[in-house]
Amino acid sequence: MAGYDPEKDKTLMEWKCEETGLMLSIHQYAGGEAKLQIGPRVLKKKDGTDRAPSKAGRLSMEDVMWIYDIIDEVKDELADLVGPE
């Protein structure tokens, strides 16, 4: 069995919370089912450039409220990609 192939991993949609750096994204691997990923977190350096991505870790209330605000859009996008079950 072959290992992970980054060429087969596609990012279909992406959202980023500008305040906390948390990212949500929809990915699809090798034509499989589209799935939601929470994280990574991409914070800013003092000079305004992006730092290296880090694990999302524990979510703050600000993170939760941001997810709450966009969850219907995320759900609709994922449902369109997955199709009826």
PDB file of N, CA, C and O in Angstrom:
ATOM      1  N   MET A   1       0.843  -1.173   0.000  1.00  0.00           N
ATOM      2  CA  MET A   1       0.000   0.000   0.000  1.00  0.00           C
ATOM      3  C   MET A   1       0.892   1.241   0.000  1.00  0.00           C
ATOM      4  O   MET A   1       1.812   1.371   0.789  1.00  0.00           O
ATOM      5  N   ALA A   2       0.595   2.164  -0.889  1.00  0.00           N
ATOM      6  CA  ALA A   2       1.382   3.390  -0.994  1.00  0.00           C
ATOM      7  C   ALA A   2       1.013   4.352   0.127  1.00  0.00           C
ATOM      8  O   ALA A   2      -0.087   4.309   0.671  1.00  0.00           O
ATOM      9  N   GLY A   3       1.924   5.253   0.458  1.00  0.00           N
ATOM     10  CA  GLY A   3       1.685   6.251   1.495  1.00  0.00           C
ATOM     11  C   GLY A   3       0.947   7.457   0.950  1.00  0.00           C
ATOM     12  O   GLY A   3       0.460   7.476  -0.190  1.00  0.00           O
ATOM     13  N   TYR A   4       0.895   8.468   1.765  1.00  0.00           N
ATOM     14  CA  TYR A   4       0.229   9.717   1.425  1.00  0.00           C
ATOM     15  C   TYR A   4       0.902  10.365   0.217  1.00  0.00           C
ATOM     16  O   TYR A   4       2.127  10.472   0.152  1.00  0.00           O
ATOM     17  N   ASP A   5       0.099  10.837  -0.736  1.00  0.00           N
ATOM     18  CA  ASP A   5       0.601  11.521  -1.920  1.00  0.00           C
ATOM     19  C   ASP A   5       0.016  12.933  -1.945  1.00  0.00           C
ATOM     20  O   ASP A   5      -1.179  13.109  -2.188  1.00  0.00           O
ATOM     21  N   PRO A   6       0.839  13.963  -1.685  1.00  0.00           N
ATOM     22  CA  PRO A   6       0.322  15.342  -1.648  1.00  0.00           C
ATOM     23  C   PRO A   6      -0.292  15.795  -2.975  1.00  0.00           C
ATOM     24  O   PRO A   6      -1.130  16.687  -2.988  1.00  0.00           O
ATOM     25  N   GLU A   7       0.074  15.164  -4.067  1.00  0.00           N
ATOM     26  CA  GLU A   7      -0.498  15.514  -5.371  1.00  0.00           C
ATOM     27  C   GLU A   7      -1.988  15.154  -5.448  1.00  0.00           C
ATOM     28  O   GLU A   7      -2.722  15.734  -6.243  1.00  0.00           O
ATOM     29  N   LYS A   8      -2.417  14.200  -4.633  1.00  0.00           N
ATOM     30  CA  LYS A   8      -3.808  13.744  -4.644  1.00  0.00           C
ATOM     31  C   LYS A   8      -4.683  14.512  -3.653  1.00  0.00           C
ATOM     32  O   LYS A   8      -5.891  14.323  -3.625  1.00  0.00           O
ATOM     33  N   ASP A   9      -4.083  15.365  -2.839  1.00  0.00           N
ATOM     34  CA  ASP A   9      -4.815  16.103  -1.800  1.00  0.00           C
ATOM     35  C   ASP A   9      -5.182  17.483  -2.324  1.00  0.00           C
ATOM     36  O   ASP A   9      -4.306  18.287  -2.642  1.00  0.00           O
ATOM     37  N   LYS A  10      -6.481  17.756  -2.441  1.00  0.00           N
ATOM     38  CA  LYS A  10      -6.953  19.030  -2.990  1.00  0.00           C
ATOM     39  C   LYS A  10      -7.669  19.838  -1.910  1.00  0.00           C
ATOM     40  O   LYS A  10      -8.488  19.307  -1.158  1.00  0.00           O
ATOM     41  N   THR A  11      -7.376  21.134  -1.850  1.00  0.00           N
ATOM     42  CA  THR A  11      -8.114  22.069  -1.005  1.00  0.00           C
ATOM     43  C   THR A  11      -9.208  22.666  -1.876  1.00  0.00           C
ATOM     44  O   THR A  11      -8.924  23.325  -2.871  1.00  0.00           O
ATOM     45  N   LEU A  12     -10.463  22.427  -1.497  1.00  0.00           N
ATOM     46  CA  LEU A  12     -11.594  22.870  -2.303  1.00  0.00           C
ATOM     47  C   LEU A  12     -12.139  24.229  -1.860  1.00  0.00           C
ATOM     48  O   LEU A  12     -12.590  25.012  -2.693  1.00  0.00           O
ATOM     49  N   MET A  13     -12.129  24.492  -0.563  1.00  0.00           N
ATOM     50  CA  MET A  13     -12.624  25.763  -0.006  1.00  0.00           C
ATOM     51  C   MET A  13     -11.803  26.074   1.234  1.00  0.00           C
ATOM     52  O   MET A  13     -11.309  25.157   1.896  1.00  0.00           O
ATOM     53  N   GLU A  14     -11.718  27.376   1.563  1.00  0.00           N
ATOM     54  CA  GLU A  14     -10.924  27.772   2.723  1.00  0.00           C
ATOM     55  C   GLU A  14     -11.507  29.036   3.340  1.00  0.00           C
ATOM     56  O   GLU A  14     -11.927  29.937   2.620  1.00  0.00           O
ATOM     57  N   TRP A  15     -11.523  29.082   4.664  1.00  0.00           N
ATOM     58  CA  TRP A  15     -11.947  30.250   5.424  1.00  0.00           C
ATOM     59  C   TRP A  15     -10.886  30.536   6.478  1.00  0.00           C
ATOM     60  O   TRP A  15     -10.309  29.614   7.040  1.00  0.00           O
ATOM     61  N   LYS A  16     -10.642  31.829   6.747  1.00  0.00           N
ATOM     62  CA  LYS A  16      -9.651  32.195   7.767  1.00  0.00           C
ATOM     63  C   LYS A  16     -10.210  33.304   8.647  1.00  0.00           C
ATOM     64  O   LYS A  16     -10.714  34.307   8.153  1.00  0.00           O
ATOM     65  N   CYS A  17     -10.101  33.100   9.954  1.00  0.00           N
ATOM     66  CA  CYS A  17     -10.487  34.125  10.917  1.00  0.00           C
ATOM     67  C   CYS A  17      -9.304  35.083  11.049  1.00  0.00           C
ATOM     68  O   CYS A  17      -8.245  34.702  11.542  1.00  0.00           O
ATOM     69  N   GLU A  18      -9.470  36.299  10.609  1.00  0.00           N
ATOM     70  CA  GLU A  18      -8.370  37.272  10.622  1.00  0.00           C
ATOM     71  C   GLU A  18      -7.927  37.617  12.043  1.00  0.00           C
ATOM     72  O   GLU A  18      -6.759  37.904  12.271  1.00  0.00           O
ATOM     73  N   GLU A  19      -8.844  37.574  12.999  1.00  0.00           N
ATOM     74  CA  GLU A  19      -8.511  37.943  14.377  1.00  0.00           C
ATOM     75  C   GLU A  19      -7.672  36.884  15.091  1.00  0.00           C
ATOM     76  O   GLU A  19      -6.770  37.206  15.843  1.00  0.00           O
ATOM     77  N   THR A  20      -7.980  35.596  14.866  1.00  0.00           N
ATOM     78  CA  THR A  20      -7.310  34.542  15.618  1.00  0.00           C
ATOM     79  C   THR A  20      -6.397  33.651  14.771  1.00  0.00           C
ATOM     80  O   THR A  20      -5.668  32.834  15.308  1.00  0.00           O
ATOM     81  N   GLY A  21      -6.465  33.799  13.451  1.00  0.00           N
ATOM     82  CA  GLY A  21      -5.642  32.994  12.562  1.00  0.00           C
ATOM     83  C   GLY A  21      -6.164  31.585  12.310  1.00  0.00           C
ATOM     84  O   GLY A  21      -5.566  30.827  11.555  1.00  0.00           O
ATOM     85  N   LEU A  22      -7.284  31.219  12.931  1.00  0.00           N
ATOM     86  CA  LEU A  22      -7.835  29.875  12.757  1.00  0.00           C
ATOM     87  C   LEU A  22      -8.348  29.703  11.331  1.00  0.00           C
ATOM     88  O   LEU A  22      -8.968  30.605  10.773  1.00  0.00           O
ATOM     89  N   MET A  23      -8.082  28.538  10.775  1.00  0.00           N
ATOM     90  CA  MET A  23      -8.545  28.242   9.426  1.00  0.00           C
ATOM     91  C   MET A  23      -9.475  27.041   9.426  1.00  0.00           C
ATOM     92  O   MET A  23      -9.276  26.088  10.182  1.00  0.00           O
ATOM     93  N   LEU A  24     -10.492  27.111   8.586  1.00  0.00           N
ATOM     94  CA  LEU A  24     -11.352  25.972   8.270  1.00  0.00           C
ATOM     95  C   LEU A  24     -11.185  25.733   6.782  1.00  0.00           C
ATOM     96  O   LEU A  24     -11.079  26.694   6.007  1.00  0.00           O
ATOM     97  N   SER A  25     -11.164  24.482   6.374  1.00  0.00           N
ATOM     98  CA  SER A  25     -11.026  24.197   4.952  1.00  0.00           C
ATOM     99  C   SER A  25     -11.705  22.875   4.624  1.00  0.00           C
ATOM    100  O   SER A  25     -11.870  22.008   5.472  1.00  0.00           O
ATOM    101  N   ILE A  26     -12.106  22.770   3.371  1.00  0.00           N
ATOM    102  CA  ILE A  26     -12.684  21.534   2.860  1.00  0.00           C
ATOM    103  C   ILE A  26     -11.650  20.917   1.931  1.00  0.00           C
ATOM    104  O   ILE A  26     -11.149  21.574   1.015  1.00  0.00           O
ATOM    105  N   HIS A  27     -11.327  19.655   2.207  1.00  0.00           N
ATOM    106  CA  HIS A  27     -10.316  18.927   1.433  1.00  0.00           C
ATOM    107  C   HIS A  27     -10.920  17.674   0.840  1.00  0.00           C
ATOM    108  O   HIS A  27     -11.893  17.122   1.354  1.00  0.00           O
ATOM    109  N   GLN A  28     -10.288  17.216  -0.235  1.00  0.00           N
ATOM    110  CA  GLN A  28     -10.669  15.956  -0.867  1.00  0.00           C
ATOM    111  C   GLN A  28      -9.382  15.237  -1.247  1.00  0.00           C
ATOM    112  O   GLN A  28      -8.490  15.832  -1.859  1.00  0.00           O
ATOM    113  N   TYR A  29      -9.278  13.987  -0.868  1.00  0.00           N
ATOM    114  CA  TYR A  29      -8.081  13.199  -1.171  1.00  0.00           C
ATOM    115  C   TYR A  29      -8.403  12.117  -2.192  1.00  0.00           C
ATOM    116  O   TYR A  29      -9.315  11.307  -1.986  1.00  0.00           O
ATOM    117  N   ALA A  30      -7.682  12.134  -3.296  1.00  0.00           N
ATOM    118  CA  ALA A  30      -7.760  11.088  -4.330  1.00  0.00           C
ATOM    119  C   ALA A  30      -9.191  10.826  -4.802  1.00  0.00           C
ATOM    120  O   ALA A  30      -9.596   9.688  -4.980  1.00  0.00           O
ATOM    121  N   GLY A  31      -9.980  11.885  -4.966  1.00  0.00           N
ATOM    122  CA  GLY A  31     -11.340  11.714  -5.456  1.00  0.00           C
ATOM    123  C   GLY A  31     -12.314  11.174  -4.428  1.00  0.00           C
ATOM    124  O   GLY A  31     -13.453  10.873  -4.754  1.00  0.00           O
ATOM    125  N   GLY A  32     -11.883  11.056  -3.180  1.00  0.00           N
ATOM    126  CA  GLY A  32     -12.751  10.542  -2.119  1.00  0.00           C
ATOM    127  C   GLY A  32     -13.748  11.594  -1.648  1.00  0.00           C
ATOM    128  O   GLY A  32     -13.932  12.639  -2.264  1.00  0.00           O
ATOM    129  N   GLU A  33     -14.377  11.316  -0.536  1.00  0.00           N
ATOM    130  CA  GLU A  33     -15.378  12.206   0.042  1.00  0.00           C
ATOM    131  C   GLU A  33     -14.723  13.504   0.524  1.00  0.00           C
ATOM    132  O   GLU A  33     -13.647  13.482   1.120  1.00  0.00           O
ATOM    133  N   ALA A  34     -15.371  14.629   0.253  1.00  0.00           N
ATOM    134  CA  ALA A  34     -14.893  15.912   0.752  1.00  0.00           C
ATOM    135  C   ALA A  34     -15.118  15.969   2.263  1.00  0.00           C
ATOM    136  O   ALA A  34     -16.151  15.516   2.762  1.00  0.00           O
ATOM    137  N   LYS A  35     -14.123  16.513   2.993  1.00  0.00           N
ATOM    138  CA  LYS A  35     -14.202  16.568   4.456  1.00  0.00           C
ATOM    139  C   LYS A  35     -13.731  17.916   4.968  1.00  0.00           C
ATOM    140  O   LYS A  35     -12.862  18.546   4.375  1.00  0.00           O
ATOM    141  N   LEU A  36     -14.294  18.312   6.113  1.00  0.00           N
ATOM    142  CA  LEU A  36     -13.943  19.569   6.756  1.00  0.00           C
ATOM    143  C   LEU A  36     -12.737  19.378   7.669  1.00  0.00           C
ATOM    144  O   LEU A  36     -12.684  18.426   8.437  1.00  0.00           O
ATOM    145  N   GLN A  37     -11.791  20.300   7.582  1.00  0.00           N
ATOM    146  CA  GLN A  37     -10.638  20.305   8.477  1.00  0.00           C
ATOM    147  C   GLN A  37     -10.669  21.582   9.303  1.00  0.00           C
ATOM    148  O   GLN A  37     -10.860  22.667   8.766  1.00  0.00           O
ATOM    149  N   ILE A  38     -10.485  21.451  10.616  1.00  0.00           N
ATOM    150  CA  ILE A  38     -10.361  22.603  11.507  1.00  0.00           C
ATOM    151  C   ILE A  38      -8.883  22.766  11.815  1.00  0.00           C
ATOM    152  O   ILE A  38      -8.258  21.865  12.351  1.00  0.00           O
ATOM    153  N   GLY A  39      -8.321  23.911  11.456  1.00  0.00           N
ATOM    154  CA  GLY A  39      -6.902  24.177  11.634  1.00  0.00           C
ATOM    155  C   GLY A  39      -6.201  24.039  10.299  1.00  0.00           C
ATOM    156  O   GLY A  39      -6.789  23.578   9.328  1.00  0.00           O
ATOM    157  N   PRO A  40      -5.019  24.522  10.222  1.00  0.00           N
ATOM    158  CA  PRO A  40      -4.152  25.015  11.288  1.00  0.00           C
ATOM    159  C   PRO A  40      -4.521  26.430  11.702  1.00  0.00           C
ATOM    160  O   PRO A  40      -5.517  26.992  11.238  1.00  0.00           O
ATOM    161  N   ARG A  41      -3.691  26.984  12.534  1.00  0.00           N
ATOM    162  CA  ARG A  41      -3.807  28.384  12.943  1.00  0.00           C
ATOM    163  C   ARG A  41      -2.581  29.095  12.367  1.00  0.00           C
ATOM    164  O   ARG A  41      -1.452  28.663  12.563  1.00  0.00           O
ATOM    165  N   VAL A  42      -2.815  30.174  11.628  1.00  0.00           N
ATOM    166  CA  VAL A  42      -1.725  30.936  11.025  1.00  0.00           C
ATOM    167  C   VAL A  42      -1.745  32.333  11.632  1.00  0.00           C
ATOM    168  O   VAL A  42      -2.622  33.142  11.327  1.00  0.00           O
ATOM    169  N   LEU A  43      -0.804  32.586  12.509  1.00  0.00           N
ATOM    170  CA  LEU A  43      -0.714  33.876  13.181  1.00  0.00           C
ATOM    171  C   LEU A  43       0.211  34.805  12.413  1.00  0.00           C
ATOM    172  O   LEU A  43       0.966  34.377  11.539  1.00  0.00           O
ATOM    173  N   LYS A  44       0.164  36.079  12.739  1.00  0.00           N
ATOM    174  CA  LYS A  44       0.989  37.090  12.077  1.00  0.00           C
ATOM    175  C   LYS A  44       2.217  37.423  12.918  1.00  0.00           C
ATOM    176  O   LYS A  44       2.157  37.454  14.142  1.00  0.00           O
ATOM    177  N   LYS A  45       3.321  37.692  12.232  1.00  0.00           N
ATOM    178  CA  LYS A  45       4.520  38.207  12.890  1.00  0.00           C
ATOM    179  C   LYS A  45       4.327  39.699  13.132  1.00  0.00           C
ATOM    180  O   LYS A  45       3.403  40.316  12.591  1.00  0.00           O
ATOM    181  N   LYS A  46       5.207  40.294  13.907  1.00  0.00           N
ATOM    182  CA  LYS A  46       5.116  41.725  14.178  1.00  0.00           C
ATOM    183  C   LYS A  46       5.211  42.552  12.899  1.00  0.00           C
ATOM    184  O   LYS A  46       4.643  43.635  12.808  1.00  0.00           O
ATOM    185  N   ASP A  47       5.934  42.049  11.893  1.00  0.00           N
ATOM    186  CA  ASP A  47       6.074  42.794  10.630  1.00  0.00           C
ATOM    187  C   ASP A  47       4.882  42.586   9.688  1.00  0.00           C
ATOM    188  O   ASP A  47       4.864  43.104   8.580  1.00  0.00           O
ATOM    189  N   GLY A  48       3.873  41.808  10.115  1.00  0.00           N
ATOM    190  CA  GLY A  48       2.656  41.614   9.334  1.00  0.00           C
ATOM    191  C   GLY A  48       2.665  40.403   8.428  1.00  0.00           C
ATOM    192  O   GLY A  48       1.655  40.084   7.817  1.00  0.00           O
ATOM    193  N   THR A  49       3.777  39.699   8.310  1.00  0.00           N
ATOM    194  CA  THR A  49       3.823  38.493   7.493  1.00  0.00           C
ATOM    195  C   THR A  49       3.311  37.296   8.299  1.00  0.00           C
ATOM    196  O   THR A  49       3.265  37.346   9.527  1.00  0.00           O
ATOM    197  N   ASP A  50       2.939  36.243   7.586  1.00  0.00           N
ATOM    198  CA  ASP A  50       2.425  35.034   8.247  1.00  0.00           C
ATOM    199  C   ASP A  50       3.550  34.235   8.885  1.00  0.00           C
ATOM    200  O   ASP A  50       4.619  34.085   8.295  1.00  0.00           O
ATOM    201  N   ARG A  51       3.290  33.736  10.094  1.00  0.00           N
ATOM    202  CA  ARG A  51       4.194  32.778  10.730  1.00  0.00           C
ATOM    203  C   ARG A  51       3.915  31.400  10.147  1.00  0.00           C
ATOM    204  O   ARG A  51       2.945  31.208   9.422  1.00  0.00           O
ATOM    205  N   ALA A  52       4.738  30.445  10.506  1.00  0.00           N
ATOM    206  CA  ALA A  52       4.503  29.066  10.074  1.00  0.00           C
ATOM    207  C   ALA A  52       3.199  28.569  10.704  1.00  0.00           C
ATOM    208  O   ALA A  52       2.886  28.905  11.849  1.00  0.00           O
ATOM    209  N   PRO A  53       2.407  27.771   9.966  1.00  0.00           N
ATOM    210  CA  PRO A  53       1.164  27.243  10.519  1.00  0.00           C
ATOM    211  C   PRO A  53       1.426  26.380  11.758  1.00  0.00           C
ATOM    212  O   PRO A  53       2.438  25.699  11.843  1.00  0.00           O
ATOM    213  N   SER A  54       0.493  26.448  12.715  1.00  0.00           N
ATOM    214  CA  SER A  54       0.580  25.620  13.912  1.00  0.00           C
ATOM    215  C   SER A  54      -0.764  24.929  14.122  1.00  0.00           C
ATOM    216  O   SER A  54      -1.766  25.299  13.515  1.00  0.00           O
ATOM    217  N   LYS A  55      -0.781  23.938  14.987  1.00  0.00           N
ATOM    218  CA  LYS A  55      -2.032  23.239  15.288  1.00  0.00           C
ATOM    219  C   LYS A  55      -3.066  24.235  15.803  1.00  0.00           C
ATOM    220  O   LYS A  55      -2.726  25.226  16.445  1.00  0.00           O
ATOM    221  N   ALA A  56      -4.320  23.930  15.550  1.00  0.00           N
ATOM    222  CA  ALA A  56      -5.390  24.814  16.009  1.00  0.00           C
ATOM    223  C   ALA A  56      -5.452  24.844  17.533  1.00  0.00           C
ATOM    224  O   ALA A  56      -5.738  25.872  18.126  1.00  0.00           O
ATOM    225  N   GLY A  57      -5.173  23.717  18.164  1.00  0.00           N
ATOM    226  CA  GLY A  57      -5.215  23.665  19.621  1.00  0.00           C
ATOM    227  C   GLY A  57      -6.621  23.903  20.146  1.00  0.00           C
ATOM    228  O   GLY A  57      -7.619  23.657  19.469  1.00  0.00           O
ATOM    229  N   ARG A  58      -6.691  24.414  21.344  1.00  0.00           N
ATOM    230  CA  ARG A  58      -7.989  24.684  21.969  1.00  0.00           C
ATOM    231  C   ARG A  58      -8.580  25.953  21.369  1.00  0.00           C
ATOM    232  O   ARG A  58      -7.874  26.907  21.085  1.00  0.00           O
ATOM    233  N   LEU A  59      -9.898  25.944  21.225  1.00  0.00           N
ATOM    234  CA  LEU A  59     -10.572  27.074  20.604  1.00  0.00           C
ATOM    235  C   LEU A  59     -11.053  28.068  21.651  1.00  0.00           C
ATOM    236  O   LEU A  59     -11.650  27.686  22.659  1.00  0.00           O
ATOM    237  N   SER A  60     -10.817  29.339  21.372  1.00  0.00           N
ATOM    238  CA  SER A  60     -11.299  30.408  22.249  1.00  0.00           C
ATOM    239  C   SER A  60     -12.762  30.692  21.942  1.00  0.00           C
ATOM    240  O   SER A  60     -13.318  30.216  20.942  1.00  0.00           O
ATOM    241  N   MET A  61     -13.390  31.493  22.775  1.00  0.00           N
ATOM    242  CA  MET A  61     -14.772  31.900  22.519  1.00  0.00           C
ATOM    243  C   MET A  61     -14.839  32.671  21.195  1.00  0.00           C
ATOM    244  O   MET A  61     -15.800  32.513  20.432  1.00  0.00           O
ATOM    245  N   GLU A  62     -13.819  33.458  20.893  1.00  0.00           N
ATOM    246  CA  GLU A  62     -13.779  34.186  19.620  1.00  0.00           C
ATOM    247  C   GLU A  62     -13.759  33.214  18.434  1.00  0.00           C
ATOM    248  O   GLU A  62     -14.451  33.429  17.438  1.00  0.00           O
ATOM    249  N   ASP A  63     -12.971  32.135  18.545  1.00  0.00           N
ATOM    250  CA  ASP A  63     -12.951  31.105  17.505  1.00  0.00           C
ATOM    251  C   ASP A  63     -14.327  30.474  17.340  1.00  0.00           C
ATOM    252  O   ASP A  63     -14.819  30.299  16.221  1.00  0.00           O
ATOM    253  N   VAL A  64     -14.943  30.120  18.449  1.00  0.00           N
ATOM    254  CA  VAL A  64     -16.259  29.460  18.421  1.00  0.00           C
ATOM    255  C   VAL A  64     -17.304  30.375  17.802  1.00  0.00           C
ATOM    256  O   VAL A  64     -18.112  29.939  16.970  1.00  0.00           O
ATOM    257  N   MET A  65     -17.289  31.646  18.151  1.00  0.00           N
ATOM    258  CA  MET A  65     -18.261  32.590  17.592  1.00  0.00           C
ATOM    259  C   MET A  65     -18.036  32.777  16.094  1.00  0.00           C
ATOM    260  O   MET A  65     -19.002  32.892  15.322  1.00  0.00           O
ATOM    261  N   TRP A  66     -16.787  32.787  15.649  1.00  0.00           N
ATOM    262  CA  TRP A  66     -16.492  32.905  14.218  1.00  0.00           C
ATOM    263  C   TRP A  66     -17.030  31.679  13.474  1.00  0.00           C
ATOM    264  O   TRP A  66     -17.674  31.815  12.426  1.00  0.00           O
ATOM    265  N   ILE A  67     -16.784  30.489  14.021  1.00  0.00           N
ATOM    266  CA  ILE A  67     -17.305  29.269  13.396  1.00  0.00           C
ATOM    267  C   ILE A  67     -18.830  29.309  13.369  1.00  0.00           C
ATOM    268  O   ILE A  67     -19.452  28.980  12.356  1.00  0.00           O
ATOM    269  N   TYR A  68     -19.419  29.738  14.457  1.00  0.00           N
ATOM    270  CA  TYR A  68     -20.883  29.838  14.540  1.00  0.00           C
ATOM    271  C   TYR A  68     -21.421  30.763  13.434  1.00  0.00           C
ATOM    272  O   TYR A  68     -22.425  30.462  12.794  1.00  0.00           O
ATOM    273  N   ASP A  69     -20.723  31.874  13.201  1.00  0.00           N
ATOM    274  CA  ASP A  69     -21.164  32.855  12.197  1.00  0.00           C
ATOM    275  C   ASP A  69     -21.086  32.323  10.770  1.00  0.00           C
ATOM    276  O   ASP A  69     -21.880  32.719   9.917  1.00  0.00           O
ATOM    277  N   ILE A  70     -20.121  31.443  10.482  1.00  0.00           N
ATOM    278  CA  ILE A  70     -19.950  30.969   9.110  1.00  0.00           C
ATOM    279  C   ILE A  70     -20.407  29.532   8.891  1.00  0.00           C
ATOM    280  O   ILE A  70     -20.345  29.031   7.766  1.00  0.00           O
ATOM    281  N   ILE A  71     -20.893  28.860   9.917  1.00  0.00           N
ATOM    282  CA  ILE A  71     -21.163  27.420   9.818  1.00  0.00           C
ATOM    283  C   ILE A  71     -22.203  27.070   8.754  1.00  0.00           C
ATOM    284  O   ILE A  71     -22.084  26.029   8.092  1.00  0.00           O
ATOM    285  N   ASP A  72     -23.196  27.914   8.533  1.00  0.00           N
ATOM    286  CA  ASP A  72     -24.194  27.611   7.500  1.00  0.00           C
ATOM    287  C   ASP A  72     -23.561  27.626   6.110  1.00  0.00           C
ATOM    288  O   ASP A  72     -23.859  26.767   5.279  1.00  0.00           O
ATOM    289  N   GLU A  73     -22.679  28.595   5.868  1.00  0.00           N
ATOM    290  CA  GLU A  73     -21.970  28.647   4.587  1.00  0.00           C
ATOM    291  C   GLU A  73     -21.081  27.408   4.411  1.00  0.00           C
ATOM    292  O   GLU A  73     -21.059  26.789   3.349  1.00  0.00           O
ATOM    293  N   VAL A  74     -20.366  27.043   5.462  1.00  0.00           N
ATOM    294  CA  VAL A  74     -19.501  25.861   5.419  1.00  0.00           C
ATOM    295  C   VAL A  74     -20.326  24.607   5.155  1.00  0.00           C
ATOM    296  O   VAL A  74     -19.981  23.787   4.305  1.00  0.00           O
ATOM    297  N   LYS A  75     -21.433  24.469   5.877  1.00  0.00           N
ATOM    298  CA  LYS A  75     -22.315  23.297   5.712  1.00  0.00           C
ATOM    299  C   LYS A  75     -22.853  23.211   4.293  1.00  0.00           C
ATOM    300  O   LYS A  75     -22.855  22.138   3.687  1.00  0.00           O
ATOM    301  N   ASP A  76     -23.290  24.345   3.737  1.00  0.00           N
ATOM    302  CA  ASP A  76     -23.832  24.351   2.379  1.00  0.00           C
ATOM    303  C   ASP A  76     -22.766  23.958   1.349  1.00  0.00           C
ATOM    304  O   ASP A  76     -23.038  23.185   0.427  1.00  0.00           O
ATOM    305  N   GLU A  77     -21.575  24.502   1.493  1.00  0.00           N
ATOM    306  CA  GLU A  77     -20.481  24.160   0.576  1.00  0.00           C
ATOM    307  C   GLU A  77     -20.142  22.677   0.658  1.00  0.00           C
ATOM    308  O   GLU A  77     -19.978  22.009  -0.364  1.00  0.00           O
ATOM    309  N   LEU A  78     -20.030  22.150   1.881  1.00  0.00           N
ATOM    310  CA  LEU A  78     -19.707  20.742   2.054  1.00  0.00           C
ATOM    311  C   LEU A  78     -20.828  19.854   1.506  1.00  0.00           C
ATOM    312  O   LEU A  78     -20.563  18.855   0.834  1.00  0.00           O
ATOM    313  N   ALA A  79     -22.077  20.231   1.757  1.00  0.00           N
ATOM    314  CA  ALA A  79     -23.206  19.453   1.260  1.00  0.00           C
ATOM    315  C   ALA A  79     -23.216  19.422  -0.262  1.00  0.00           C
ATOM    316  O   ALA A  79     -23.505  18.376  -0.868  1.00  0.00           O
ATOM    317  N   ASP A  80     -22.892  20.536  -0.902  1.00  0.00           N
ATOM    318  CA  ASP A  80     -22.846  20.568  -2.376  1.00  0.00           C
ATOM    319  C   ASP A  80     -21.759  19.646  -2.914  1.00  0.00           C
ATOM    320  O   ASP A  80     -21.922  19.031  -3.965  1.00  0.00           O
ATOM    321  N   LEU A  81     -20.648  19.556  -2.182  1.00  0.00           N
ATOM    322  CA  LEU A  81     -19.541  18.716  -2.639  1.00  0.00           C
ATOM    323  C   LEU A  81     -19.758  17.236  -2.362  1.00  0.00           C
ATOM    324  O   LEU A  81     -19.324  16.387  -3.131  1.00  0.00           O
ATOM    325  N   VAL A  82     -20.432  16.927  -1.252  1.00  0.00           N
ATOM    326  CA  VAL A  82     -20.649  15.537  -0.864  1.00  0.00           C
ATOM    327  C   VAL A  82     -21.860  14.963  -1.585  1.00  0.00           C
ATOM    328  O   VAL A  82     -21.875  13.800  -1.974  1.00  0.00           O
ATOM    329  N   GLY A  83     -22.895  15.774  -1.760  1.00  0.00           N
ATOM    330  CA  GLY A  83     -24.108  15.300  -2.423  1.00  0.00           C
ATOM    331  C   GLY A  83     -25.029  14.602  -1.438  1.00  0.00           C
ATOM    332  O   GLY A  83     -24.705  14.428  -0.265  1.00  0.00           O
ATOM    333  N   PRO A  84     -26.203  14.195  -1.902  1.00  0.00           N
ATOM    334  CA  PRO A  84     -27.180  13.542  -1.013  1.00  0.00           C
ATOM    335  C   PRO A  84     -26.702  12.163  -0.564  1.00  0.00           C
ATOM    336  O   PRO A  84     -25.991  11.472  -1.271  1.00  0.00           O
ATOM    337  N   GLU A  85     -27.136  11.796   0.639  1.00  0.00           N
ATOM    338  CA  GLU A  85     -26.794  10.462   1.159  1.00  0.00           C
ATOM    339  C   GLU A  85     -28.007   9.583   1.192  1.00  0.00           C
ATOM    340  O   GLU A  85     -29.088   9.959   1.238  1.00  0.00           O
TER     341      GLU A  85
END
